[in-house]
Tab-separated table of C-alpha atoms and ligand atoms in Angstrom:
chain	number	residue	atom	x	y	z
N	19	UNK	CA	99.768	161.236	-20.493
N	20	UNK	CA	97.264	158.678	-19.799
N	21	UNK	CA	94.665	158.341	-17.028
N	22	UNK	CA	96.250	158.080	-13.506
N	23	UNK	CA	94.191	155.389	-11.850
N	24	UNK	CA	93.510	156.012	-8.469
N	25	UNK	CA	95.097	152.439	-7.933
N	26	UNK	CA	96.880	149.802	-8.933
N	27	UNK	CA	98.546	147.015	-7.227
N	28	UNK	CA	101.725	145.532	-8.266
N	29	UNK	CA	102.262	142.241	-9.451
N	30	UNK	CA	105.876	141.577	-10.319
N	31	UNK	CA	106.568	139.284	-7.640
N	32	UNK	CA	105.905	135.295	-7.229
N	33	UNK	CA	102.710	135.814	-7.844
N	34	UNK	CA	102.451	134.339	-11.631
N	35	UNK	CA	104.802	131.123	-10.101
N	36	UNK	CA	102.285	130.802	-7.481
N	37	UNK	CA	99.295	130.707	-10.036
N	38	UNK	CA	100.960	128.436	-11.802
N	39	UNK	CA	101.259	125.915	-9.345
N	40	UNK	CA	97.610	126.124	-8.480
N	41	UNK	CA	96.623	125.376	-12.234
N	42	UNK	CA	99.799	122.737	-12.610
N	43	UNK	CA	98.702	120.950	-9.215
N	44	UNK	CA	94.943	121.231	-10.349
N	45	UNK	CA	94.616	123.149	-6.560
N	46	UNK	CA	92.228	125.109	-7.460
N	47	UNK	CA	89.332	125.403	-4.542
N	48	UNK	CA	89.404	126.529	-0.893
N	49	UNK	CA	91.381	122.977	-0.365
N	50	UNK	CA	94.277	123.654	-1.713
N	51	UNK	CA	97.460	124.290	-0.043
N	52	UNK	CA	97.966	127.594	-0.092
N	53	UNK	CA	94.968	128.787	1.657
N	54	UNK	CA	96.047	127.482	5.014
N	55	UNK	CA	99.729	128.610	4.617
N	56	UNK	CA	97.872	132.456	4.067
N	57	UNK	CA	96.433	131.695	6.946
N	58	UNK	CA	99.665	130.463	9.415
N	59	UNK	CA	101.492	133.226	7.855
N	60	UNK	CA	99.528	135.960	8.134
N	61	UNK	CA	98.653	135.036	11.817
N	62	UNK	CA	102.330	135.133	12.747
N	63	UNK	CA	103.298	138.207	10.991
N	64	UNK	CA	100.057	139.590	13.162
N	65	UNK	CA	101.146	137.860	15.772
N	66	UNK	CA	97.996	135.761	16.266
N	67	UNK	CA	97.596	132.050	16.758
N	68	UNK	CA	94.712	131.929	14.592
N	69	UNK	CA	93.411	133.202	10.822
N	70	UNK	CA	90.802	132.004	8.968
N	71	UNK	CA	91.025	133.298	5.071
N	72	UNK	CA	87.810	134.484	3.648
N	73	UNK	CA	86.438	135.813	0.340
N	74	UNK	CA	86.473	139.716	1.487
N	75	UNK	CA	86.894	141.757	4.339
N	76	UNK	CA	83.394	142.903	4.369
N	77	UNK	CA	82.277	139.197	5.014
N	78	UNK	CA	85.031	138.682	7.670
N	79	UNK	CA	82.948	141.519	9.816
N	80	UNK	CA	79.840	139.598	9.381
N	81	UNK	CA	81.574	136.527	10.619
N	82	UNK	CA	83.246	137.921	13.049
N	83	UNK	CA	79.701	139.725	14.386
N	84	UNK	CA	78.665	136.241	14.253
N	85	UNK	CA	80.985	134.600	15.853
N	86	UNK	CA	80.583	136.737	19.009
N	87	UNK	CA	76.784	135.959	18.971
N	88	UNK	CA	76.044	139.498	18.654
N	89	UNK	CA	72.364	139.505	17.964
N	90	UNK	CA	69.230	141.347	18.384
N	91	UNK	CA	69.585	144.203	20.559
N	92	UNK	CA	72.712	144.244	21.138
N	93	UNK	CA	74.404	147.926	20.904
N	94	UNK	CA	77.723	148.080	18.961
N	95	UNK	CA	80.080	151.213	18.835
N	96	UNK	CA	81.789	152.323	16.246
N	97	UNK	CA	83.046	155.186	13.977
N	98	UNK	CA	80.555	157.157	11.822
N	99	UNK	CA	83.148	157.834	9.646
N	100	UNK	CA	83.555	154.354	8.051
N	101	UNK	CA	82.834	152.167	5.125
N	102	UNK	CA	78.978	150.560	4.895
N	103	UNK	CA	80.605	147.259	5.719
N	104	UNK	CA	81.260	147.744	9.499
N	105	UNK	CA	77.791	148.714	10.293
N	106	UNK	CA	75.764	146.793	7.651
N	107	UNK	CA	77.464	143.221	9.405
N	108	UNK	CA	75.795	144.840	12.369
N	109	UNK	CA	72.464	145.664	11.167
N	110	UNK	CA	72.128	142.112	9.118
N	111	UNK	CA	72.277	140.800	12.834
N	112	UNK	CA	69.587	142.986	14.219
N	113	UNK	CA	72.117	144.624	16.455
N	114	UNK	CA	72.434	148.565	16.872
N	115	UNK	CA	75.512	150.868	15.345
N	116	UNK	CA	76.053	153.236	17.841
N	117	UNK	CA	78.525	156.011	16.382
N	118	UNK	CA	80.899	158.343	17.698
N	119	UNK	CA	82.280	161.253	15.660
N	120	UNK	CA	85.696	161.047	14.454
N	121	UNK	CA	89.485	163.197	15.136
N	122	UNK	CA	89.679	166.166	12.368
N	123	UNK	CA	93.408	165.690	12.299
N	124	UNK	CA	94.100	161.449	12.472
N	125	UNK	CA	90.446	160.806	11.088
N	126	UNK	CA	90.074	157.686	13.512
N	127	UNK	CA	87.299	157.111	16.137
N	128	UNK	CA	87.442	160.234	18.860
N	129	UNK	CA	87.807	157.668	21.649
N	130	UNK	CA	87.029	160.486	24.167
N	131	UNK	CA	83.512	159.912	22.961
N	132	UNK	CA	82.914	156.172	23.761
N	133	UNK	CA	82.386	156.284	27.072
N	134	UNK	CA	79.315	158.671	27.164
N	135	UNK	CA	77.868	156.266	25.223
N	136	UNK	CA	77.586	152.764	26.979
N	137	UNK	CA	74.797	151.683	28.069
N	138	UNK	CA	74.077	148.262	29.451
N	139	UNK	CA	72.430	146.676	26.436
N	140	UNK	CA	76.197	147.703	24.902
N	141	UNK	CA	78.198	144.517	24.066
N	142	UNK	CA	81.112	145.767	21.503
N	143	UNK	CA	83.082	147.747	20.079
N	144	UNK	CA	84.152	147.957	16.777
N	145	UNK	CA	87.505	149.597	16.311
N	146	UNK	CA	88.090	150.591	12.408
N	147	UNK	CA	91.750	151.805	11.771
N	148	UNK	CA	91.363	154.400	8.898
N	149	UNK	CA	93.006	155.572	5.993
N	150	UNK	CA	96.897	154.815	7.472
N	151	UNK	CA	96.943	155.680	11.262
N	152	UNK	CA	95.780	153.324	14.098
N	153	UNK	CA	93.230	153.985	16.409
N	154	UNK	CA	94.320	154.553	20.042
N	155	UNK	CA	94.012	151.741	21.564
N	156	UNK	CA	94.975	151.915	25.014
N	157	UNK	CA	91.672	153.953	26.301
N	158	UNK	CA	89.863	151.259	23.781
N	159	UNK	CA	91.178	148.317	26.288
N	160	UNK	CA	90.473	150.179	29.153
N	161	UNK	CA	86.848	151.078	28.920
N	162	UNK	CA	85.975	147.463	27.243
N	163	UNK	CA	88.027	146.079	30.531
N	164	UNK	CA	85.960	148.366	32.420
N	165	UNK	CA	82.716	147.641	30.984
N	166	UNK	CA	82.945	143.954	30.132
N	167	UNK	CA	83.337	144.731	26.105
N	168	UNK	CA	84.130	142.782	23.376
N	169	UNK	CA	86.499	144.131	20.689
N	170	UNK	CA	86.139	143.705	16.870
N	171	UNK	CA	89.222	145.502	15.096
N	172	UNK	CA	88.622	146.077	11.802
N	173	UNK	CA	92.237	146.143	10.539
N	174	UNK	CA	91.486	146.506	6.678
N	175	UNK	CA	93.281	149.193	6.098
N	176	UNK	CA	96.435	148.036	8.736
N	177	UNK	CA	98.253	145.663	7.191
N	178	UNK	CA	101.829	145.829	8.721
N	179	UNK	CA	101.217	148.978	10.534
N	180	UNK	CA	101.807	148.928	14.459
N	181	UNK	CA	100.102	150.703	17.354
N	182	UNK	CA	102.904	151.904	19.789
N	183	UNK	CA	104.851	148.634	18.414
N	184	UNK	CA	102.498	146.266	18.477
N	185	UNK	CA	100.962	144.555	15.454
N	186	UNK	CA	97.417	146.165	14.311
N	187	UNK	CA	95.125	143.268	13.806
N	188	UNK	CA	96.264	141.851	17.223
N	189	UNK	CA	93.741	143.598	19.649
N	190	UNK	CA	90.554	142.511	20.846
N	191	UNK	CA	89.057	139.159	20.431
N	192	UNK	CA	88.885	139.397	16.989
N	193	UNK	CA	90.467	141.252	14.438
N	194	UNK	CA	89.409	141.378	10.240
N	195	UNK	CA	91.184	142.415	7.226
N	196	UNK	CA	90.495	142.800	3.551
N	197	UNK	CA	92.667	142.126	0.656
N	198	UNK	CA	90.965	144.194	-1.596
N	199	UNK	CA	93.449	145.538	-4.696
N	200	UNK	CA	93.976	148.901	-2.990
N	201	UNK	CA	95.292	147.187	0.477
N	202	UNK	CA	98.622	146.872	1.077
N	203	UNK	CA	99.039	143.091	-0.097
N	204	UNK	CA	95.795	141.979	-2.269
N	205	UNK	CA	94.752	138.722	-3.525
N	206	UNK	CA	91.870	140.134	-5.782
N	207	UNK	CA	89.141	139.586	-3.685
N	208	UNK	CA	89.625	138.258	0.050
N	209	UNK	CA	89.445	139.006	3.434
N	210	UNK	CA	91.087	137.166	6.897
N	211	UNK	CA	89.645	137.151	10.478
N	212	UNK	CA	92.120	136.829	13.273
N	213	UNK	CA	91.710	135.654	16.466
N	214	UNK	CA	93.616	134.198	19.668
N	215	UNK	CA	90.866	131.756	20.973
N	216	UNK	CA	90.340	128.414	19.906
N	217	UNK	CA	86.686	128.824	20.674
N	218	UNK	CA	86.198	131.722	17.861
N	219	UNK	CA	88.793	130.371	15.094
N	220	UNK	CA	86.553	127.382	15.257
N	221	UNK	CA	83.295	129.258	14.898
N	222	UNK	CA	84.410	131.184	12.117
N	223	UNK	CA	85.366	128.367	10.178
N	224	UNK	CA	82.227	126.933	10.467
N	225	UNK	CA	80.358	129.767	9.733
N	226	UNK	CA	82.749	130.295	6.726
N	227	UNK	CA	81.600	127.319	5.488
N	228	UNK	CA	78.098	127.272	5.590
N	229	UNK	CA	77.882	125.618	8.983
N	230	UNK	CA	78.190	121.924	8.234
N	231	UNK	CA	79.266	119.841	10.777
N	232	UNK	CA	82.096	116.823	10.509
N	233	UNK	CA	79.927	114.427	11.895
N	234	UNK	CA	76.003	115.013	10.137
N	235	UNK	CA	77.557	116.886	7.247
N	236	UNK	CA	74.731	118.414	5.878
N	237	UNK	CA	72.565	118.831	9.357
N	238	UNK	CA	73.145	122.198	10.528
N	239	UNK	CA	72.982	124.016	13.876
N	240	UNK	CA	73.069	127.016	12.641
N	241	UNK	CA	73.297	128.938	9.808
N	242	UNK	CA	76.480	130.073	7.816
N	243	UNK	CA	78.116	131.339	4.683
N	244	UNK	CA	79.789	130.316	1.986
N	245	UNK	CA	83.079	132.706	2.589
N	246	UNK	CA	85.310	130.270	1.214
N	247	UNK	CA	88.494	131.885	-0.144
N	248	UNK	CA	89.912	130.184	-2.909
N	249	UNK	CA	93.551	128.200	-3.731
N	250	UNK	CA	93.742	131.079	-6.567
N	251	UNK	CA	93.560	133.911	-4.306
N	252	UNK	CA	95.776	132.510	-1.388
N	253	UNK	CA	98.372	131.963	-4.141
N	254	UNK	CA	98.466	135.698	-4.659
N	255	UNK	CA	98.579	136.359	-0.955
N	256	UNK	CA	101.466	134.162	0.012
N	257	UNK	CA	103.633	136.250	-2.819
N	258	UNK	CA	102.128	139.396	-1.391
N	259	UNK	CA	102.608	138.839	1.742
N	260	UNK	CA	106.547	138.025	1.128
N	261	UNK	CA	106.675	141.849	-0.069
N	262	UNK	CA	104.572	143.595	2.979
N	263	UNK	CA	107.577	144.734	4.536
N	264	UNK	CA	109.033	146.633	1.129
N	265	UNK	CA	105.405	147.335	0.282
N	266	UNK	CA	105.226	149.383	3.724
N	267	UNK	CA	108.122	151.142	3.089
N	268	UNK	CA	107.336	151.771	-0.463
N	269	UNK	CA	103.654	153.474	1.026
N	270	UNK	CA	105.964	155.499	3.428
N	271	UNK	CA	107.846	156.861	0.745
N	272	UNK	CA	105.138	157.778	-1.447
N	273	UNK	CA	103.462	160.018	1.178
N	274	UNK	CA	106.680	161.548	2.101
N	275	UNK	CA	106.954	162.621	-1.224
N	276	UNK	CA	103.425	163.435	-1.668
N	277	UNK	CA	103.419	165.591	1.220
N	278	UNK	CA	106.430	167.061	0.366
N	279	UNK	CA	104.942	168.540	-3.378
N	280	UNK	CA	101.860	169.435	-1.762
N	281	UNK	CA	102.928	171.222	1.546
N	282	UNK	CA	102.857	174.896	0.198
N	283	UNK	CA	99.599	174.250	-1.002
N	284	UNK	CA	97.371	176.835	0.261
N	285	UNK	CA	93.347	175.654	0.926
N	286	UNK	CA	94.407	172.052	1.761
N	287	UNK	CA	94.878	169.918	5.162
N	288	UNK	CA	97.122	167.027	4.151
N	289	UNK	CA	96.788	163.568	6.190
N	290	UNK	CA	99.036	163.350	9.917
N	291	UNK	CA	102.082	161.880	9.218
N	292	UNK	CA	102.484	160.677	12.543
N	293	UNK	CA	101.321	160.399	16.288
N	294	UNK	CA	102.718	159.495	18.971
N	295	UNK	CA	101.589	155.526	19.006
N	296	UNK	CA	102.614	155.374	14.766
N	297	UNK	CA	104.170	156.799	11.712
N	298	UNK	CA	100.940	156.881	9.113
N	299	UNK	CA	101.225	153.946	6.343
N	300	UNK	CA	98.840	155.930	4.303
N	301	UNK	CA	96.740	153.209	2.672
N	302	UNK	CA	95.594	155.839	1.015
N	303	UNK	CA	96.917	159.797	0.425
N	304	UNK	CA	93.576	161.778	1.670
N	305	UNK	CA	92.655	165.262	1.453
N	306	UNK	CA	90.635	167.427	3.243
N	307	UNK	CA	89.696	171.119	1.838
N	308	UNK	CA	89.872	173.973	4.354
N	309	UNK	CA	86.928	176.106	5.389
N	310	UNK	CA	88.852	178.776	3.113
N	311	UNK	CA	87.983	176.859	-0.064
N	312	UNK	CA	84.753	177.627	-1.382
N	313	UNK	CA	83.788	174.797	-3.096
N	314	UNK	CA	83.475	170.929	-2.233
N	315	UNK	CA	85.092	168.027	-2.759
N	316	UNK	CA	83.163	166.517	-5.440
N	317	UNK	CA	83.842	169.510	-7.726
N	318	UNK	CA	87.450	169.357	-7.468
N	319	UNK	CA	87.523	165.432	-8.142
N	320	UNK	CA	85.368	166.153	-11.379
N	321	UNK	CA	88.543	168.775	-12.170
N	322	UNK	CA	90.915	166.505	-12.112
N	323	UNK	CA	89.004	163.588	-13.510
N	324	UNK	CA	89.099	165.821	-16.300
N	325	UNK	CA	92.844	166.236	-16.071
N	326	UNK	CA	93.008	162.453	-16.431
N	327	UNK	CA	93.421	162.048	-12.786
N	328	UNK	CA	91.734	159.722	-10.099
N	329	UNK	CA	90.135	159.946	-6.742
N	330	UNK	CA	87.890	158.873	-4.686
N	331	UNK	CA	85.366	160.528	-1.604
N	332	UNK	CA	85.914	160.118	1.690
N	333	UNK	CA	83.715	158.020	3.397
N	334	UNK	CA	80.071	159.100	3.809
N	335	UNK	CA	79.129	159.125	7.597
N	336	UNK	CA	77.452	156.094	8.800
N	337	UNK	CA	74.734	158.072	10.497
N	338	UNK	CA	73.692	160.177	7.177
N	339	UNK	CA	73.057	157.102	5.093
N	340	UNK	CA	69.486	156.746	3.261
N	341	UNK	CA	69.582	153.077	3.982
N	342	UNK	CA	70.081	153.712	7.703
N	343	UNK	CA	67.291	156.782	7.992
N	344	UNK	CA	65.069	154.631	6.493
N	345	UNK	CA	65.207	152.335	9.107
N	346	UNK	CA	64.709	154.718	11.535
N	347	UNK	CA	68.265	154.123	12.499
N	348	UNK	CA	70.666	157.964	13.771
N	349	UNK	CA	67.373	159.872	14.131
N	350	UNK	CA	68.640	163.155	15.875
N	351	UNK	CA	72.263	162.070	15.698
N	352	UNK	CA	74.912	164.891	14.497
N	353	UNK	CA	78.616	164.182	14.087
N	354	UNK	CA	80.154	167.305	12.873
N	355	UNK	CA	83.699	166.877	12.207
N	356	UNK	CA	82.822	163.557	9.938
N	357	UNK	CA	80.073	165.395	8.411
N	358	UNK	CA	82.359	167.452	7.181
N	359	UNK	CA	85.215	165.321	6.029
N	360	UNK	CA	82.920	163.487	4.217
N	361	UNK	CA	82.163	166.579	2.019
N	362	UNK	CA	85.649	168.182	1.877
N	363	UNK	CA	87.631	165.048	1.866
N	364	UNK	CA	88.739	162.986	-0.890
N	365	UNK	CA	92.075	161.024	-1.676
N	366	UNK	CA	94.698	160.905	-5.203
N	367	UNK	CA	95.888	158.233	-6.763
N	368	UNK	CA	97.470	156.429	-3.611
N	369	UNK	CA	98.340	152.413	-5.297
N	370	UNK	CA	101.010	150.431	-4.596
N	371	UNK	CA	102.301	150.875	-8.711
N	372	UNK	CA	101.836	154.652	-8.793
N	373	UNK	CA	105.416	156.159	-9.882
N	374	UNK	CA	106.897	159.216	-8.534
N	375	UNK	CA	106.478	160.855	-12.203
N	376	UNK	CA	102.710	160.362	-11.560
N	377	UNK	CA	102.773	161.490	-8.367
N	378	UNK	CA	104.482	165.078	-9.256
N	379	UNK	CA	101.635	165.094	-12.197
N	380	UNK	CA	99.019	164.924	-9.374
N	381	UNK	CA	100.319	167.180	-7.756
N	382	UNK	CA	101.132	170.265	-9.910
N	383	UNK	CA	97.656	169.513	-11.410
N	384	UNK	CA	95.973	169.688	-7.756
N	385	UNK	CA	97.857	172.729	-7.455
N	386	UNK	CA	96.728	174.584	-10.849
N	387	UNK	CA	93.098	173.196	-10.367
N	388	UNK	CA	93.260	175.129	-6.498
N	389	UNK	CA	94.834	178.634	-7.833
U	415	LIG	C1	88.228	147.712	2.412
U	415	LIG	C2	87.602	147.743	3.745
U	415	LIG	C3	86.653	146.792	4.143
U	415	LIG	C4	85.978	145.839	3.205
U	415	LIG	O1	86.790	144.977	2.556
U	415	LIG	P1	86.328	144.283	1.187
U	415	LIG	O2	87.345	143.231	0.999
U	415	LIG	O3	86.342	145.335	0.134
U	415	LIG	O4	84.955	143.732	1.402
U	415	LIG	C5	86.198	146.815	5.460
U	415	LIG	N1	86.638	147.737	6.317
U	415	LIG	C6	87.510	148.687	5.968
U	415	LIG	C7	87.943	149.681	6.987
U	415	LIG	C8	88.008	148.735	4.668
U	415	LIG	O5	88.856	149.707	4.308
């Protein structure tokens, strides 16, 4: 058997025809056509009246930081339990993450925890969706109605996934996603920003694009990026995005099946299926050992990357990163229930190509490597 990757997208639709037409058509750049139909499409399956494609989702936080004018000062809250992107965008802007600890059982932001910790410099927050259940939202709107907060949703991980029927990627003022390979619809490299005001979908184009300005072209205001997604990559979106309804159900399936060879599994707590707001679209099949175990999970990836099988950790808490403490940044701060996902969590081979075969290989190898 060869090595199970821990993903792999799949291919097999329009995508080659797509390609084709951008190398046939000589569409190549950020001009071509298919980069604003991405972008109308996308916004209406979200629901939103505006998206503006980028080159990754980690770049879409910094413009959407940007966009809001959140600056020096400024406090931002967010998960701990998160990738580097969310609060590196805020840190480039000499803003302050502020984190809260995270759920043990959906993973996601403990929204019980926000509230203790606005203050009045506080302008955001940053809602991050993880892993394959929303966030809950509804105490989210209330306090930043309350409080007079903004709302980034980082919806990376959402795509086509629904909080209590409404479209993740639709809250707040504006929302960011990644099409990264191991998303649910991928275009290599790329990211979107979503918003509903005119004001901000202008903004971010401009700051997508270094800034320059119709008039004085190359007299700038301000300063920008170059975020530019290409004619290439929006070719592979629009044929991905034609499948995200069968890819969703596809991701269902595999973690019904997952959880159904693992669930007699002693030593292991596998991810929520459901809540009551959503039914998990498990962007990716996570993990977490129980106290019981007596060993981390680093030691059982390195098992089964000897077994020819991948993973990946969990996400290393915000607040416990070198880069951070260095700065002077979480002094003091303690988040025990990320703290210790992040050492006994890690997640299988999860991609949108994995085949059940694999998936019963993973799992009576997980179970022989926890005996
Ligand atoms: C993948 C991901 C990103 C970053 O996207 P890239 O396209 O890899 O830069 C940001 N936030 C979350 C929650 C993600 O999962």
């Amino acid at each position: 058997m060869n090595f199970i990757p821990v993903n792999e997208p799949l291919l097999d639709g329009n995508e080659k025809k797509y390609l084709n037409e951008c190398i046939d058509t000589g569409w190549i750049s950020s001009e071509g056509p298919f980069v604003q139909q991405l972008e109308q499409q996308f916004a209406t399956r979200v629901g939103r009246k505006y998206g503006i494609a980028v080159s990754n989702g980690s770049v879409a936080l910094d413009a959407a930081v940007a966009a809001l004018k959140i600056s020096l000062g400024d406090e931002v809250i967010l998960p701990t339990f998160t990738i580097i992107s969310c609060a590196a965008s805020l840190v480039r802007a000499g803003a302050v993450p502020v984190v809260v600890d995270c759920d043990r059982n959906t993973w996601n932001m403990d929204v019980g925890q926000i509230e203790e910790k606005i203050t009045p410099r506080t302008k955001a927050i940053m809602v991050v969706h993880i892993y394959g259940l929303p966030v809950d939202m509804e105490p989210v709107l209330a306090l930043a109605d309350k409080y007079g907060l903004q709302i980034i949703e980082d919806a990376a991980e959402m795509h086509g996934q629904t909080y209590k029927g409404r479209p993740c990627g639709s809250f707040g003022e504006i929302s960011t996603f990644s099409f990264y390979p191991n998303k649910h619809i991928t275009t290599g490299e790329g990211g979107m920003l979503l918003t509903d005001d005119e004001y901000l979908a202008q903004r971010c184009r401009s700051l997508r694009n270094l800034c320059f300005q119709p008039q004085k072209r190359f007299v700038h205001e301000e300063l920008g990026w170059n975020m530019r997604m290409s004619n290439l990559q929006a070719a592979l979106g629009v044929a991905q995005l034609e499948r995200l309804d069968e890819f969703v159900v596809r991701k269902r399936r595999m973690g019904q099946l997952y959880t159904e060879l693992l669930v007699d599994i002693p030593g292991i707590q596998l991810p929520l299926q459901q809540t009551e707001y959503a039914q998990s679209i498990y962007w990716v099949y996570g993990l977490v050992l129980k106290d019981e175990v007596p060993f981390d999970a680093l030691s059982i990836m390195q098992r089964l990357a000897q077994q020819k099988i991948g993973t990946r950790p969990f996400f290393w808490c915000m607040h416990e990163q070198p880069v951070f403490r260095k700065m002077g940044l979480f002094e003091g701060e303690s988040c025990p229930v990320a703290e210790r996902i992040a050492r006994r969590g890690f997640y299988i081979p999860s991609g949108m190509a994995l085949t059940s075969e694999q998936m019963n290989l993973v799992a009576s190898t997980l179970r022989e490597e926890l005996k």
